[in-house]
Amino acid sequence: MKALVLDEPGQTRLAEVPHPGKPGAGEVLLQIRMVGLCGSDLSTFAGKNPLVSYPRIPGHEIAATIAEAGADVPAQFAAGMAVTMLPYSSCGLCAACRRGRGNACRNNQTLGVQRDGALTEFALAPWTKLKQAPGLPRRTLAMVEPLTVGCHAVRRGRVAREDTVLVIGCGMVGLGAVAAAAFRGARIIAMDMDDAKLELAQRAGAQHTVHAGSTDATTAVAELTGGEGPDVVIEAVGTPATFRLAVEVVAFTGRVVYIGYAKEPVSYETRLFVQKELDILGSRNATDADFDEVIAMLDSGGFPVEDAVSLVVPLEGAGEALARWSADPASMRKIMVEVGL
Ligand SMILES: [Zn+2]
Ligand SMILES: [Zn+2]
């Protein structure tokens, strides 16, 4: 069968690889239909993720059909069924796992990062990682996982109907936070430097937008919140400036959720943590409950899937698409790879 293999950073090859074989107990054989590519695949391609070893098959945003179910797989996961899956593994033993938070497992392995991913025709998967979403078309199904990351931040921030939420950064992760917060009925302010992203954020449920490049962001957010600041701020950029902005603009006793990875140390006016008595929260990957919430949100038509997809290519074109995207990261939002019809 065919797979897209990254031999080393920047070097892709459409390869002939061994079929994974029959599913064992508790496993299913998946026929991969559609795989979304995101920023993490881009850093794998570019050799910027230190967790990746090569050769590696990338891809972790999956729409698949069950080709065959092994022994001990519940009857609801039968051949022919459309599924997506949680691409993270957890050890079950570390402190995070013992607290039931396997999404932050210290030994986490993600498909396409530490293990081979989904840009291949068939793959084996444990049934416990599968999610059914019978009503969703394939592109929407492959969009579930990237949206769950923002949804998890909304869960961490305990976003409720009465909250005003500021989402800083409207890439796919930020858009997921906007859509999940809107699904919970909150009022949302979206902030970005890119007008097209802000427009998409509006279609995903943001009532207000702030263009961070052309406005004094702090003043704009204060004006939109009667001088109080948002109840929840979700940071999905990962720069020192936005990390600081989050604690500066958030309301007293508010919640700040960080999903962005700051690549350098950030210096803070820590007095704000105390004075405002803030909840400062990290958010990593996503949980089973986030998948359920995103599927329900997508079922209700709560996300402009087609607007978020920039390019659809066959498996044969995935390598070239990654190279093009890598050369100009701002040129594309989400690339979908059609693996099998
Ligand atoms: Zn992704
Ligand atoms: Zn663990």
Tab-separated table of C-alpha atoms and ligand atoms in Angstrom:
chain	number	residue	atom	x	y	z
A	1	MET	CA	0.000	0.000	0.000
A	2	LYS	CA	1.022	3.610	-0.461
A	3	ALA	CA	2.131	6.095	2.195
A	4	LEU	CA	3.725	9.520	2.316
A	5	VAL	CA	7.085	9.117	4.054
A	6	LEU	CA	9.278	11.926	5.321
A	7	ASP	CA	12.793	10.501	4.983
A	8	GLU	CA	14.333	13.548	6.565
A	9	PRO	CA	13.268	17.195	7.009
A	10	GLY	CA	12.076	18.583	3.673
A	11	GLN	CA	12.332	15.186	1.893
A	12	THR	CA	9.025	13.454	1.133
A	13	ARG	CA	8.448	10.334	-0.902
A	14	LEU	CA	5.326	8.444	-1.958
A	15	ALA	CA	6.449	5.017	-0.777
A	16	GLU	CA	5.239	1.445	-0.969
A	17	VAL	CA	4.964	0.255	2.669
A	18	PRO	CA	3.741	-3.045	4.181
A	19	HIS	CA	0.004	-3.394	4.849
A	20	PRO	CA	-0.506	-3.401	8.645
A	21	GLY	CA	-2.304	-6.772	8.533
A	22	LYS	CA	-5.317	-8.107	10.398
A	23	PRO	CA	-6.590	-6.282	13.488
A	24	GLY	CA	-5.696	-7.918	16.807
A	25	ALA	CA	-7.967	-8.105	19.865
A	26	GLY	CA	-9.405	-4.681	20.666
A	27	GLU	CA	-8.172	-3.244	17.370
A	28	VAL	CA	-9.750	-2.177	14.107
A	29	LEU	CA	-8.263	-1.886	10.657
A	30	LEU	CA	-8.989	1.594	9.304
A	31	GLN	CA	-9.165	2.552	5.673
A	32	ILE	CA	-7.997	6.158	5.701
A	33	ARG	CA	-10.199	8.506	3.636
A	34	MET	CA	-9.159	12.065	4.426
A	35	VAL	CA	-6.325	13.544	6.481
A	36	GLY	CA	-5.991	17.190	7.469
A	37	LEU	CA	-2.546	18.751	7.683
A	38	CYS	CA	-1.797	21.341	10.337
A	39	GLY	CA	1.017	23.438	11.718
A	40	SER	CA	2.487	20.500	13.624
A	41	ASP	CA	2.824	18.498	10.369
A	42	LEU	CA	4.492	21.566	8.922
A	43	SER	CA	7.070	21.639	11.737
A	44	THR	CA	7.625	17.896	11.265
A	45	PHE	CA	8.216	18.572	7.563
A	46	ALA	CA	10.599	21.412	8.351
A	47	GLY	CA	12.469	19.444	11.034
A	48	LYS	CA	11.453	21.932	13.714
A	49	ASN	CA	9.874	19.465	16.139
A	50	PRO	CA	12.581	17.894	18.351
A	51	LEU	CA	10.195	15.025	19.278
A	52	VAL	CA	10.109	13.694	15.704
A	53	SER	CA	12.510	11.029	14.444
A	54	TYR	CA	12.822	10.120	10.735
A	55	PRO	CA	11.728	8.375	8.603
A	56	ARG	CA	8.189	9.264	9.669
A	57	ILE	CA	4.701	9.077	8.131
A	58	PRO	CA	2.923	12.303	9.183
A	59	GLY	CA	-0.814	12.948	9.702
A	60	HIS	CA	-3.080	12.827	12.757
A	61	GLU	CA	-6.361	14.540	11.686
A	62	ILE	CA	-8.286	11.592	10.378
A	63	ALA	CA	-11.506	10.637	8.626
A	64	ALA	CA	-11.573	6.881	8.087
A	65	THR	CA	-13.838	3.920	7.492
A	66	ILE	CA	-13.594	0.755	9.566
A	67	ALA	CA	-12.430	-1.953	7.151
A	68	GLU	CA	-12.387	-4.767	9.697
A	69	ALA	CA	-12.949	-5.063	13.440
A	70	GLY	CA	-10.862	-7.480	15.536
A	71	ALA	CA	-11.992	-9.612	18.493
A	72	ASP	CA	-13.399	-7.884	21.593
A	73	VAL	CA	-14.394	-4.752	19.674
A	74	PRO	CA	-17.919	-3.580	20.621
A	75	ALA	CA	-20.530	-4.209	17.945
A	76	GLN	CA	-21.141	-0.472	17.376
A	77	PHE	CA	-17.698	-0.240	15.731
A	78	ALA	CA	-18.469	-2.425	12.731
A	79	ALA	CA	-17.014	-2.592	9.224
A	80	GLY	CA	-18.199	0.241	6.965
A	81	MET	CA	-18.611	2.796	9.729
A	82	ALA	CA	-17.139	6.298	9.364
A	83	VAL	CA	-14.956	7.357	12.289
A	84	THR	CA	-12.366	9.850	13.422
A	85	MET	CA	-9.906	9.163	16.215
A	86	LEU	CA	-7.958	10.580	19.137
A	87	PRO	CA	-4.359	10.575	17.894
A	88	TYR	CA	-2.750	10.632	21.354
A	89	SER	CA	-1.605	7.700	23.432
A	90	SER	CA	-1.199	7.834	27.208
A	91	CYS	CA	0.768	5.584	29.567
A	92	GLY	CA	-1.918	5.156	32.234
A	93	LEU	CA	0.720	5.327	34.968
A	94	CYS	CA	2.036	8.893	35.284
A	95	ALA	CA	0.568	11.556	37.580
A	96	ALA	CA	-1.543	13.063	34.774
A	97	CYS	CA	-2.948	9.673	33.761
A	98	ARG	CA	-3.681	8.719	37.383
A	99	ARG	CA	-5.752	11.890	37.642
A	100	GLY	CA	-7.683	10.904	34.504
A	101	ARG	CA	-5.974	13.542	32.370
A	102	GLY	CA	-4.238	11.368	29.801
A	103	ASN	CA	-4.271	14.283	27.322
A	104	ALA	CA	-1.357	15.701	29.328
A	105	CYS	CA	0.402	12.340	29.836
A	106	ARG	CA	4.119	12.893	30.389
A	107	ASN	CA	4.805	9.914	28.109
A	108	ASN	CA	2.283	10.980	25.458
A	109	GLN	CA	2.874	9.784	21.926
A	110	THR	CA	1.057	11.466	19.061
A	111	LEU	CA	0.406	9.921	15.656
A	112	GLY	CA	2.731	11.356	13.044
A	113	VAL	CA	5.122	12.664	15.705
A	114	GLN	CA	6.572	9.875	17.869
A	115	ARG	CA	4.663	7.176	15.921
A	116	ASP	CA	3.773	6.798	12.257
A	117	GLY	CA	0.655	8.716	11.289
A	118	ALA	CA	-2.241	8.502	8.882
A	119	LEU	CA	-0.948	9.528	5.441
A	120	THR	CA	-1.258	5.925	4.386
A	121	GLU	CA	-4.032	3.757	2.966
A	122	PHE	CA	-4.621	1.509	5.992
A	123	ALA	CA	-3.777	1.699	9.688
A	124	LEU	CA	-4.523	-0.277	12.837
A	125	ALA	CA	-6.085	1.532	15.793
A	126	PRO	CA	-7.438	0.590	19.228
A	127	TRP	CA	-11.227	0.914	19.201
A	128	THR	CA	-11.079	2.950	22.424
A	129	LYS	CA	-9.589	5.864	20.451
A	130	LEU	CA	-12.379	5.928	17.840
A	131	LYS	CA	-15.204	8.456	17.610
A	132	GLN	CA	-18.334	7.948	15.550
A	133	ALA	CA	-19.949	10.902	13.817
A	134	PRO	CA	-22.420	9.405	11.343
A	135	GLY	CA	-23.815	12.704	10.068
A	136	LEU	CA	-20.528	14.386	9.206
A	137	PRO	CA	-19.016	14.515	5.706
A	138	ARG	CA	-15.361	13.477	5.420
A	139	ARG	CA	-13.791	16.929	5.400
A	140	THR	CA	-15.776	17.842	8.490
A	141	LEU	CA	-14.789	14.587	10.163
A	142	ALA	CA	-11.103	15.312	9.502
A	143	MET	CA	-11.636	18.785	10.996
A	144	VAL	CA	-12.768	17.387	14.372
A	145	GLU	CA	-9.312	16.830	15.899
A	146	PRO	CA	-7.817	20.266	15.133
A	147	LEU	CA	-10.932	21.923	16.591
A	148	THR	CA	-10.762	19.858	19.799
A	149	VAL	CA	-7.540	21.584	20.859
A	150	GLY	CA	-9.300	24.951	21.148
A	151	CYS	CA	-12.332	23.242	22.656
A	152	HIS	CA	-10.121	21.849	25.410
A	153	ALA	CA	-8.920	25.371	26.252
A	154	VAL	CA	-12.566	26.446	26.549
A	155	ARG	CA	-13.160	23.530	28.936
A	156	ARG	CA	-10.063	24.428	30.967
A	157	GLY	CA	-11.337	28.022	31.176
A	158	ARG	CA	-14.762	26.776	32.389
A	159	VAL	CA	-16.423	29.000	29.794
A	160	ALA	CA	-20.135	29.485	30.419
A	161	ARG	CA	-23.000	31.372	28.797
A	162	GLU	CA	-22.539	34.488	30.939
A	163	ASP	CA	-18.844	34.872	30.081
A	164	THR	CA	-17.109	37.246	27.726
A	165	VAL	CA	-14.158	35.424	26.200
A	166	LEU	CA	-11.194	36.990	24.423
A	167	VAL	CA	-9.449	34.636	22.001
A	168	ILE	CA	-5.997	35.897	20.989
A	169	GLY	CA	-4.911	34.338	17.696
A	170	CYS	CA	-7.328	32.954	15.098
A	171	GLY	CA	-5.405	30.119	13.494
A	172	MET	CA	-7.128	26.721	13.607
A	173	VAL	CA	-6.537	26.361	17.344
A	174	GLY	CA	-7.936	29.802	18.135
A	175	LEU	CA	-10.846	29.232	15.745
A	176	GLY	CA	-11.619	26.009	17.600
A	177	ALA	CA	-11.746	28.002	20.840
A	178	VAL	CA	-14.039	30.605	19.236
A	179	ALA	CA	-16.422	27.941	17.914
A	180	ALA	CA	-16.470	25.965	21.181
A	181	ALA	CA	-17.056	29.089	23.281
A	182	ALA	CA	-19.850	30.154	20.892
A	183	PHE	CA	-21.386	26.683	21.185
A	184	ARG	CA	-21.515	27.234	24.954
A	185	GLY	CA	-23.331	30.526	24.382
A	186	ALA	CA	-20.541	32.878	25.486
A	187	ARG	CA	-19.850	36.332	24.029
A	188	ILE	CA	-16.596	36.291	22.074
A	189	ILE	CA	-13.998	38.863	21.099
A	190	ALA	CA	-11.540	37.536	18.525
A	191	MET	CA	-8.130	39.164	18.114
A	192	ASP	CA	-5.657	38.706	15.273
A	193	MET	CA	-3.424	40.680	12.905
A	194	ASP	CA	-4.978	39.129	9.783
A	195	ASP	CA	-8.327	40.379	8.448
A	196	ALA	CA	-9.144	37.093	6.706
A	197	LYS	CA	-8.678	35.166	9.950
A	198	LEU	CA	-10.870	37.650	11.821
A	199	GLU	CA	-13.572	37.237	9.199
A	200	LEU	CA	-13.434	33.469	9.630
A	201	ALA	CA	-13.589	33.925	13.419
A	202	GLN	CA	-16.811	35.885	12.942
A	203	ARG	CA	-18.269	33.069	10.869
A	204	ALA	CA	-17.223	30.672	13.662
A	205	GLY	CA	-19.218	32.691	16.211
A	206	ALA	CA	-17.193	35.712	17.366
A	207	GLN	CA	-19.416	38.778	17.938
A	208	HIS	CA	-16.529	41.253	18.027
A	209	THR	CA	-13.123	41.431	16.382
A	210	VAL	CA	-10.027	43.420	17.275
A	211	HIS	CA	-7.285	43.885	14.705
A	212	ALA	CA	-4.192	43.744	16.891
A	213	GLY	CA	-1.952	45.428	14.322
A	214	SER	CA	-3.992	48.526	13.652
A	215	THR	CA	-5.609	49.247	17.014
A	216	ASP	CA	-4.431	49.644	20.567
A	217	ALA	CA	-5.549	46.141	21.526
A	218	THR	CA	-5.764	46.823	25.265
A	219	THR	CA	-7.981	49.871	24.783
A	220	ALA	CA	-10.212	48.091	22.291
A	221	VAL	CA	-10.774	45.125	24.623
A	222	ALA	CA	-11.431	47.433	27.594
A	223	GLU	CA	-14.015	49.359	25.566
A	224	LEU	CA	-15.794	46.174	24.552
A	225	THR	CA	-16.007	45.005	28.177
A	226	GLY	CA	-17.114	48.221	29.903
A	227	GLY	CA	-13.602	48.689	31.317
A	228	GLU	CA	-13.756	45.373	33.252
A	229	GLY	CA	-11.862	43.090	30.879
A	230	PRO	CA	-12.963	39.659	29.616
A	231	ASP	CA	-13.866	36.905	32.086
A	232	VAL	CA	-11.705	34.446	30.191
A	233	VAL	CA	-8.707	35.035	27.915
A	234	ILE	CA	-7.481	32.222	25.681
A	235	GLU	CA	-3.997	32.749	24.265
A	236	ALA	CA	-3.396	30.804	21.036
A	237	VAL	CA	-0.368	32.575	19.566
A	238	GLY	CA	2.632	31.795	21.736
A	239	THR	CA	4.591	35.063	21.847
A	240	PRO	CA	5.831	36.829	25.000
A	241	ALA	CA	3.727	39.886	24.068
A	242	THR	CA	0.452	37.919	23.851
A	243	PHE	CA	1.285	35.899	26.978
A	244	ARG	CA	1.602	39.210	28.850
A	245	LEU	CA	-1.394	40.808	27.158
A	246	ALA	CA	-3.605	37.996	28.458
A	247	VAL	CA	-2.963	38.777	32.137
A	248	GLU	CA	-3.034	42.522	31.497
A	249	VAL	CA	-6.489	42.607	29.900
A	250	VAL	CA	-8.302	39.831	31.783
A	251	ALA	CA	-10.884	40.838	34.404
A	252	PHE	CA	-10.167	40.668	38.134
A	253	THR	CA	-10.691	37.017	39.253
A	254	GLY	CA	-10.683	35.995	35.591
A	255	ARG	CA	-9.237	32.898	33.950
A	256	VAL	CA	-6.289	32.884	31.549
A	257	VAL	CA	-5.742	29.804	29.397
A	258	TYR	CA	-2.518	29.272	27.470
A	259	ILE	CA	-2.427	26.963	24.451
A	260	GLY	CA	0.345	28.734	22.540
A	261	TYR	CA	3.921	27.551	23.025
A	262	ALA	CA	6.140	30.548	23.779
A	263	LYS	CA	9.533	29.765	22.339
A	264	GLU	CA	11.412	32.006	24.731
A	265	PRO	CA	11.084	32.987	28.406
A	266	VAL	CA	8.363	35.533	29.202
A	267	SER	CA	8.782	38.204	31.868
A	268	TYR	CA	5.632	39.141	33.781
A	269	GLU	CA	4.315	41.780	36.112
A	270	THR	CA	3.459	38.964	38.572
A	271	ARG	CA	1.648	41.423	40.844
A	272	LEU	CA	-1.284	41.055	38.416
A	273	PHE	CA	-1.574	37.331	39.207
A	274	VAL	CA	-2.073	38.147	42.873
A	275	GLN	CA	-3.953	41.431	42.664
A	276	LYS	CA	-6.489	40.031	40.213
A	277	GLU	CA	-6.447	36.604	41.899
A	278	LEU	CA	-6.204	34.962	38.494
A	279	ASP	CA	-6.612	31.351	37.492
A	280	ILE	CA	-3.754	30.744	35.083
A	281	LEU	CA	-4.186	27.499	33.205
A	282	GLY	CA	-2.279	25.495	30.617
A	283	SER	CA	-4.140	23.503	27.990
A	284	ARG	CA	-2.682	20.572	26.094
A	285	ASN	CA	-4.161	18.346	23.384
A	286	ALA	CA	-7.764	17.282	23.999
A	287	THR	CA	-9.924	14.736	25.795
A	288	ASP	CA	-12.677	12.337	24.865
A	289	ALA	CA	-15.239	14.879	26.095
A	290	ASP	CA	-13.755	17.551	23.804
A	291	PHE	CA	-14.218	15.246	20.815
A	292	ASP	CA	-17.872	14.711	21.773
A	293	GLU	CA	-18.417	18.451	22.188
A	294	VAL	CA	-16.789	19.326	18.842
A	295	ILE	CA	-18.779	16.637	17.027
A	296	ALA	CA	-21.995	18.044	18.520
A	297	MET	CA	-20.901	21.574	17.539
A	298	LEU	CA	-20.121	20.485	13.962
A	299	ASP	CA	-23.406	18.557	13.786
A	300	SER	CA	-25.212	21.800	14.578
A	301	GLY	CA	-23.379	23.554	11.699
A	302	GLY	CA	-21.337	25.659	14.148
A	303	PHE	CA	-18.198	25.894	12.037
A	304	PRO	CA	-17.523	27.105	8.467
A	305	VAL	CA	-15.553	24.003	7.445
A	306	GLU	CA	-15.374	24.768	3.724
A	307	ASP	CA	-14.075	28.306	4.354
A	308	ALA	CA	-11.280	26.919	6.532
A	309	VAL	CA	-9.984	24.489	3.899
A	310	SER	CA	-7.477	26.123	1.541
A	311	LEU	CA	-6.526	23.144	-0.600
A	312	VAL	CA	-7.559	19.529	-1.205
A	313	VAL	CA	-4.945	17.212	-2.757
A	314	PRO	CA	-4.640	13.477	-3.408
A	315	LEU	CA	-2.038	11.469	-1.425
A	316	GLU	CA	0.308	11.776	-4.431
A	317	GLY	CA	0.216	15.565	-4.068
A	318	ALA	CA	0.670	15.752	-0.284
A	319	GLY	CA	4.461	16.096	-0.352
A	320	GLU	CA	4.378	18.971	-2.792
A	321	ALA	CA	1.570	20.665	-0.837
A	322	LEU	CA	3.650	20.469	2.362
A	323	ALA	CA	6.641	21.967	0.544
A	324	ARG	CA	4.539	24.824	-0.845
A	325	TRP	CA	3.010	25.502	2.543
A	326	SER	CA	6.390	25.392	4.247
A	327	ALA	CA	7.776	27.948	1.783
A	328	ASP	CA	4.898	30.330	2.527
A	329	PRO	CA	3.171	29.381	5.811
A	330	ALA	CA	0.733	32.306	5.694
A	331	SER	CA	-0.563	31.214	2.269
A	332	MET	CA	-2.709	28.362	3.527
A	333	ARG	CA	-5.023	27.527	6.375
A	334	LYS	CA	-5.895	23.858	6.254
A	335	ILE	CA	-4.777	21.347	3.641
A	336	MET	CA	-6.877	18.209	3.245
A	337	VAL	CA	-5.356	15.089	1.733
A	338	GLU	CA	-7.807	12.744	0.038
A	339	VAL	CA	-6.244	9.342	0.667
A	340	GLY	CA	-8.907	6.924	-0.512
A	341	LEU	CA	-12.272	7.401	-2.192
B	1	ZN	ZN	-3.142	18.934	13.871
B	2	ZN	ZN	0.700	8.994	31.468
